[in-house]
Tab-separated table of C-alpha atoms in Angstrom:
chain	number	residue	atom	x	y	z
A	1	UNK	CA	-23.405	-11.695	0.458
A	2	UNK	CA	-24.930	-8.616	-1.425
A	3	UNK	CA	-25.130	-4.961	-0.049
A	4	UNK	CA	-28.851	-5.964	0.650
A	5	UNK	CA	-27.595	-9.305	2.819
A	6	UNK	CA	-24.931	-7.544	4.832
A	7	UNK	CA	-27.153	-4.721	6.275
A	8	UNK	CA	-29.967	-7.110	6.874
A	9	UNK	CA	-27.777	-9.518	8.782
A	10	UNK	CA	-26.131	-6.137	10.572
A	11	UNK	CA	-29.317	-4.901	11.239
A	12	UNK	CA	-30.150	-8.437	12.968
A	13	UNK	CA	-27.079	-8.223	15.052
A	14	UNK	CA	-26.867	-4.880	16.107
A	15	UNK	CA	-31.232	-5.316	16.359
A	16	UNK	CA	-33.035	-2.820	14.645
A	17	UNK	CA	-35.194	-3.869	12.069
A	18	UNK	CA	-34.811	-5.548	9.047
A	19	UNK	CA	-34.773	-3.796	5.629
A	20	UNK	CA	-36.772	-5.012	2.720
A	21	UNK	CA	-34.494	-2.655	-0.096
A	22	UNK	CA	-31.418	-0.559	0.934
A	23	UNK	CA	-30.588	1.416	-2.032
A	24	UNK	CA	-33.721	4.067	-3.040
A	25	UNK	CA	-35.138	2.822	-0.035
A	26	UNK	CA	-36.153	6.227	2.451
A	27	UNK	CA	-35.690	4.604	5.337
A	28	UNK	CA	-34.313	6.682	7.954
A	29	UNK	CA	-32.440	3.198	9.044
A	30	UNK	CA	-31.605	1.588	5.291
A	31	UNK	CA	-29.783	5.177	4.605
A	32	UNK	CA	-27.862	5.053	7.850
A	33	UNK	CA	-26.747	1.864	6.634
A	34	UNK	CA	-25.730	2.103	3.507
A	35	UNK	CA	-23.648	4.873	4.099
A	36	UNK	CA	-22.142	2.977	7.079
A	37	UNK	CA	-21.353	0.292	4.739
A	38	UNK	CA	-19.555	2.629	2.459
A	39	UNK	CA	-17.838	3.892	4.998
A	40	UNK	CA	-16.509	0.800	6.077
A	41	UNK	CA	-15.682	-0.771	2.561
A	42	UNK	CA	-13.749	2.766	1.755
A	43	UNK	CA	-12.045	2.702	5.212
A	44	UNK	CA	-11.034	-1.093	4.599
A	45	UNK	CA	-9.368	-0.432	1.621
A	46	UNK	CA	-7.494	2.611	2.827
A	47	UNK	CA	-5.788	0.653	5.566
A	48	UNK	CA	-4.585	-2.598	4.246
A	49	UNK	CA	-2.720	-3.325	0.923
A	50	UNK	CA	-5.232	-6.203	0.532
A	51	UNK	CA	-3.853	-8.955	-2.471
A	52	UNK	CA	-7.533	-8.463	-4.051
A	53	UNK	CA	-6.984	-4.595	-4.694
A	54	UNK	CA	-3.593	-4.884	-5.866
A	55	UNK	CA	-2.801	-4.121	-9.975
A	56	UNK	CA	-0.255	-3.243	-11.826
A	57	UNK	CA	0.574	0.009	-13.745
A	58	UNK	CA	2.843	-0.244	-16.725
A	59	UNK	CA	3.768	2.676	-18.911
A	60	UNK	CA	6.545	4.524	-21.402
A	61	UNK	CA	8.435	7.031	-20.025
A	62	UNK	CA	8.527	10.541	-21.545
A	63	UNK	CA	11.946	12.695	-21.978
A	64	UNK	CA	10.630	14.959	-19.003
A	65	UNK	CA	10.786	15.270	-15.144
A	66	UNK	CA	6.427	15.520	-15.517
A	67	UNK	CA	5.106	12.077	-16.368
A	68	UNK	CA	1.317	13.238	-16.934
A	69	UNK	CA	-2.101	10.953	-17.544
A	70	UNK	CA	-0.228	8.069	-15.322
A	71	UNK	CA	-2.791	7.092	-12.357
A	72	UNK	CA	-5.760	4.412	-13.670
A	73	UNK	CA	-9.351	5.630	-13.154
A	74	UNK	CA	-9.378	3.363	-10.333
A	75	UNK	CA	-5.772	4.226	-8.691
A	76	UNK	CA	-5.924	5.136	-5.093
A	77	UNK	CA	-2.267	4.590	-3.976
A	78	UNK	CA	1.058	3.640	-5.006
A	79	UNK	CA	2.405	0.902	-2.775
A	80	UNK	CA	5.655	1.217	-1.382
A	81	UNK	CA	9.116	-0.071	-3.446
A	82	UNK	CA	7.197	-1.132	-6.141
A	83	UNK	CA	7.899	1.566	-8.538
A	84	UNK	CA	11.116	0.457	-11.413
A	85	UNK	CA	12.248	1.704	-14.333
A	86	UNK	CA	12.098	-2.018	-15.826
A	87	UNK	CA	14.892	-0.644	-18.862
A	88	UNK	CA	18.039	-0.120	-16.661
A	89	UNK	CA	16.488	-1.878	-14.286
A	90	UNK	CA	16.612	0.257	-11.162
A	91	UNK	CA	14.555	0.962	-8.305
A	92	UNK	CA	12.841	4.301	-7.724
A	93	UNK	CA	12.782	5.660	-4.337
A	94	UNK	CA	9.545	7.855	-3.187
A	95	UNK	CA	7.713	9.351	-2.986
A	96	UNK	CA	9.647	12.577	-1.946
A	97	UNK	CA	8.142	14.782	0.252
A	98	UNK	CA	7.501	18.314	-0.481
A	99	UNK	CA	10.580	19.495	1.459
A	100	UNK	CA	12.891	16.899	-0.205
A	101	UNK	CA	11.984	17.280	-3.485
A	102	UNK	CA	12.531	20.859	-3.449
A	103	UNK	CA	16.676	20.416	-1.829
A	104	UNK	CA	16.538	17.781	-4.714
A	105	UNK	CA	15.718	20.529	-7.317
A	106	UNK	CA	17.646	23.191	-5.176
A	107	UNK	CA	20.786	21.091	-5.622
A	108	UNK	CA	20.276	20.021	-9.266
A	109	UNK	CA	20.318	16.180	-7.681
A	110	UNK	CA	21.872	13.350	-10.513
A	111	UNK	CA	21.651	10.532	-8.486
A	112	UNK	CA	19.586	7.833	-7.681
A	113	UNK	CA	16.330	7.831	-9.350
A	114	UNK	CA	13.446	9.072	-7.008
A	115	UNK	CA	9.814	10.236	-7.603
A	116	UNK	CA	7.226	12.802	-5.970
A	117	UNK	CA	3.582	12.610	-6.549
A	118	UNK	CA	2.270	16.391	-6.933
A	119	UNK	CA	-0.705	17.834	-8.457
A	120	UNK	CA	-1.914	14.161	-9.729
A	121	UNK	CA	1.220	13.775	-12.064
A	122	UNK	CA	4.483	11.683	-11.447
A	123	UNK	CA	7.957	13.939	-11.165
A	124	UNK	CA	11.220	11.691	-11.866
A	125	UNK	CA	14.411	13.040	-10.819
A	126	UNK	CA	16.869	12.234	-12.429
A	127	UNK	CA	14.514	12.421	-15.794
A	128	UNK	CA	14.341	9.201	-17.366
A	129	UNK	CA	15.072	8.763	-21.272
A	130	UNK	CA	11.706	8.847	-23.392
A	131	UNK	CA	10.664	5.168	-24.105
A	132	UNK	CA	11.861	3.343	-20.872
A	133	UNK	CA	9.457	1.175	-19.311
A	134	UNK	CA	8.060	2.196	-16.044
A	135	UNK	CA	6.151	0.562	-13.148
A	136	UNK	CA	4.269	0.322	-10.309
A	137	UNK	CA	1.708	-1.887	-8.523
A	138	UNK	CA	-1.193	0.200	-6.482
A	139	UNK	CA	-4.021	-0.044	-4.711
A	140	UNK	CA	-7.665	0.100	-6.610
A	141	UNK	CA	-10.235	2.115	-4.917
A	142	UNK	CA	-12.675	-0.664	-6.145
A	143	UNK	CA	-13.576	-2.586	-3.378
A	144	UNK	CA	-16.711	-3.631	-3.945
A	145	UNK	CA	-18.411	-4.423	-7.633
A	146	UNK	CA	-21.912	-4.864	-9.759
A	147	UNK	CA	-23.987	-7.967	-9.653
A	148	UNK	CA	-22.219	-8.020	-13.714
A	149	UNK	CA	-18.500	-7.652	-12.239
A	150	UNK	CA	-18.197	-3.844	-13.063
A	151	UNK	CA	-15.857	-2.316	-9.971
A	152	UNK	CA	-16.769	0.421	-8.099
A	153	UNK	CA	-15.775	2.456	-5.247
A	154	UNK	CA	-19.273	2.302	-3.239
A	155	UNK	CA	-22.179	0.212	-2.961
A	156	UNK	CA	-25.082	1.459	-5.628
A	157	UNK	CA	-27.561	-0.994	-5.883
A	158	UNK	CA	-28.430	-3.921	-3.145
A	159	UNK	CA	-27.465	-6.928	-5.262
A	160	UNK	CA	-23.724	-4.939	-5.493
A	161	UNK	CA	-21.232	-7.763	-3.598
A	162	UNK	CA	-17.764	-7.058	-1.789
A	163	UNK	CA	-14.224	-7.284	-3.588
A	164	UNK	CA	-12.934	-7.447	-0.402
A	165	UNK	CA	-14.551	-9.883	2.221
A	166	UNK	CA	-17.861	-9.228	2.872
A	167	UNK	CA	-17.998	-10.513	6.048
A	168	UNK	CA	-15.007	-7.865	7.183
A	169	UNK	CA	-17.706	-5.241	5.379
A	170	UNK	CA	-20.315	-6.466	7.547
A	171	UNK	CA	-17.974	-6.445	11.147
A	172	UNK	CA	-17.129	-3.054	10.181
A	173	UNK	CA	-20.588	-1.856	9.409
A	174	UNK	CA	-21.590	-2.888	12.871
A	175	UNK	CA	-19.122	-1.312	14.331
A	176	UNK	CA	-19.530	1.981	12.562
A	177	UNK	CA	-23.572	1.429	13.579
A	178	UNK	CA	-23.071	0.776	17.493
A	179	UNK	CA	-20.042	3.765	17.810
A	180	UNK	CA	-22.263	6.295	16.055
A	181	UNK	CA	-25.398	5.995	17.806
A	182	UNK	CA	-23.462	5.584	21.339
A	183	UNK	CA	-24.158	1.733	22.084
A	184	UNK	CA	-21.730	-0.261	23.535
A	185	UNK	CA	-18.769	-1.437	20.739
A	186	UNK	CA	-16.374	-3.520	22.857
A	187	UNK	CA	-17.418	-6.996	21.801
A	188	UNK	CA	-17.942	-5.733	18.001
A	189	UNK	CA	-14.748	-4.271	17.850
A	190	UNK	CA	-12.552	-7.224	18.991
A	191	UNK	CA	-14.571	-9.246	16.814
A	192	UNK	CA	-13.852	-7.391	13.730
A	193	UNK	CA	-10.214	-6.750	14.502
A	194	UNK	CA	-9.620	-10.366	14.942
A	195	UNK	CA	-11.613	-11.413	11.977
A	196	UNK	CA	-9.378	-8.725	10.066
A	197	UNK	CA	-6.463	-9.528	11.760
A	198	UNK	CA	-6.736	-13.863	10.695
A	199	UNK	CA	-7.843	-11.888	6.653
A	200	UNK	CA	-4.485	-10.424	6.724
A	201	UNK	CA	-1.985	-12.862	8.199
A	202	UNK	CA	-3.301	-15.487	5.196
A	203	UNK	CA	-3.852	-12.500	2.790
A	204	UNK	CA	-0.121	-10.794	3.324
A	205	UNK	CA	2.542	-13.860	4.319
A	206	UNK	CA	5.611	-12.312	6.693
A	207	UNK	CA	8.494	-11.390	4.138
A	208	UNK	CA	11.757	-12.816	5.276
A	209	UNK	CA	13.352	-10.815	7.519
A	210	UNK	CA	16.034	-8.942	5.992
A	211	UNK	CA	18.981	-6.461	7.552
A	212	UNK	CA	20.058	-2.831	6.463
A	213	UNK	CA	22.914	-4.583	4.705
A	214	UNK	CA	20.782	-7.068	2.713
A	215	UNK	CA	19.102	-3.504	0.951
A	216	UNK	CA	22.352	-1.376	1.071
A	217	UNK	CA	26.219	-1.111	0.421
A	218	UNK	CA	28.697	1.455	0.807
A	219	UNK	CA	29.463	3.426	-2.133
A	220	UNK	CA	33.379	4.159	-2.605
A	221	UNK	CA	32.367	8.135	-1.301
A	222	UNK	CA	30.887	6.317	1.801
A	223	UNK	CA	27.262	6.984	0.804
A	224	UNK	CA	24.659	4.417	1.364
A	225	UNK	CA	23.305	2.953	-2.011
A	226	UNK	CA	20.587	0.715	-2.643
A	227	UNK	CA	21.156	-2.630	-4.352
A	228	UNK	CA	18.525	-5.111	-3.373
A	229	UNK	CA	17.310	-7.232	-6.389
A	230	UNK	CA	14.120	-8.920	-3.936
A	231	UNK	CA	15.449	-11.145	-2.686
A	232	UNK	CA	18.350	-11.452	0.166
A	233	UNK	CA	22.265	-11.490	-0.534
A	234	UNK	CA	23.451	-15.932	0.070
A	235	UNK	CA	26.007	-15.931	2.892
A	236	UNK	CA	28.289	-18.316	1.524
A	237	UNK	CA	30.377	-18.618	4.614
A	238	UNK	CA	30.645	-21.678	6.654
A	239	UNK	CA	31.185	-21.951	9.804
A	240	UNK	CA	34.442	-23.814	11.478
């Protein structure tokens, strides 16, 4: 479906009329719902770590706590225990809040690498050594894309289609539509949780269920420490 397709076939369902055009179009009713449709595409990707929006960042460290011009044009979010310094390699822990980082700073911290995100720039504590090879995987802000392929982070012409699945976009739209104007949602909004619900159990597989001691082990000062490579420790007992 394009941007054009989805708000027609909302429009049918929700039963209003029918738009000829969408984008340029002055339409009291085709503006209403193209910025619903935005709103739903934008609040789609926000809530989900959807396979389709995930990319990888790759860079070289600098010398420095600051790691500056880091985040792609397109970056929205980091996603959580991705982020390794592939050289040692190690895991680093984030991001930091505001009030940790600073008792990090406060207490000249030296262990375990961790990361805040502040001002749009990366801070590594400890600070890695220049050259190392960072990375992450994120989220792109581009859920939807040109008629040519170009992404982009809202609908701009009606023969734009979804990166993510249009026919979530349109369940959302709807939904957006009948809550705003005060109409009766029920029925629309079990229908697009459930149709989001079956995207996500195929798009994100359950992980194998893993224990605190799978991810840590006790240091010899009694501090937890993190160790897990990705995938769980064997148990190579047998039982009697």
């Amino acid at each position: 479906m394009t941007l054009l397709t989805i708000c027609q076939n909302a429009a049918d369902e929700v039963g209003i009329e029918r738009q000829s055009s969408i984008i340029g179009n002055p339409s009291p009713t085709a503006q209403k719902l193209l910025r619903y449709a935005n709103k739903a595409g934008d609040a789609l990707m926000k809530a989900d770590n959807w396979q389709v929006l995930r990319k990888e960042r790759t860079f070289s460290a600098v010398g420095a706590e600051t790691q500056t011009s880091i985040f792609p044009s397109d970056f929205d979010r980091i996603i959580k225990e991705t982020f390794w310094n592939r050289s040692v390699p190690s895991l680093i822990s984030g991001p930091a809040s505001a009030t940790e980082w600073q008792g990090l700073k406060a207490t000249s911290y030296s262990g375990e690498a961790k990361f805040a995100l502040r001002g749009d720039v990366v801070l590594l504590i400890p600070a890695p050594t220049a050259g190392q090879t960072l990375a992450f995987e994120y989220i792109s802000n581009q859920w939807c894309k040109s008629a040519g392929g170009s992404g982009q982070t809202a609908f701009a012409a009606d023969t734009d289609v979804g990166i993510l699945d249009e026919e979530l976009i349109l369940r959302y739209l709807k939904l957006i539509y009948l809550t705003d104007e005060g109409l009766p949602n029920g029925v629309a909004a079990a229908e697009a949780r459930d149709y989001r619900d079956a995207l996500l159990k195929n798009d994100q597989p359950d992980a194998r269920i893993l224990v605190s001691a799978d991810i840590f082990n006790r240091s010899p000062r009694g501090q937890n420490q993190r160790h897990f490579s990705g995938v769980p420790a064997v148990n190579t007992q047998t039982s009697a």
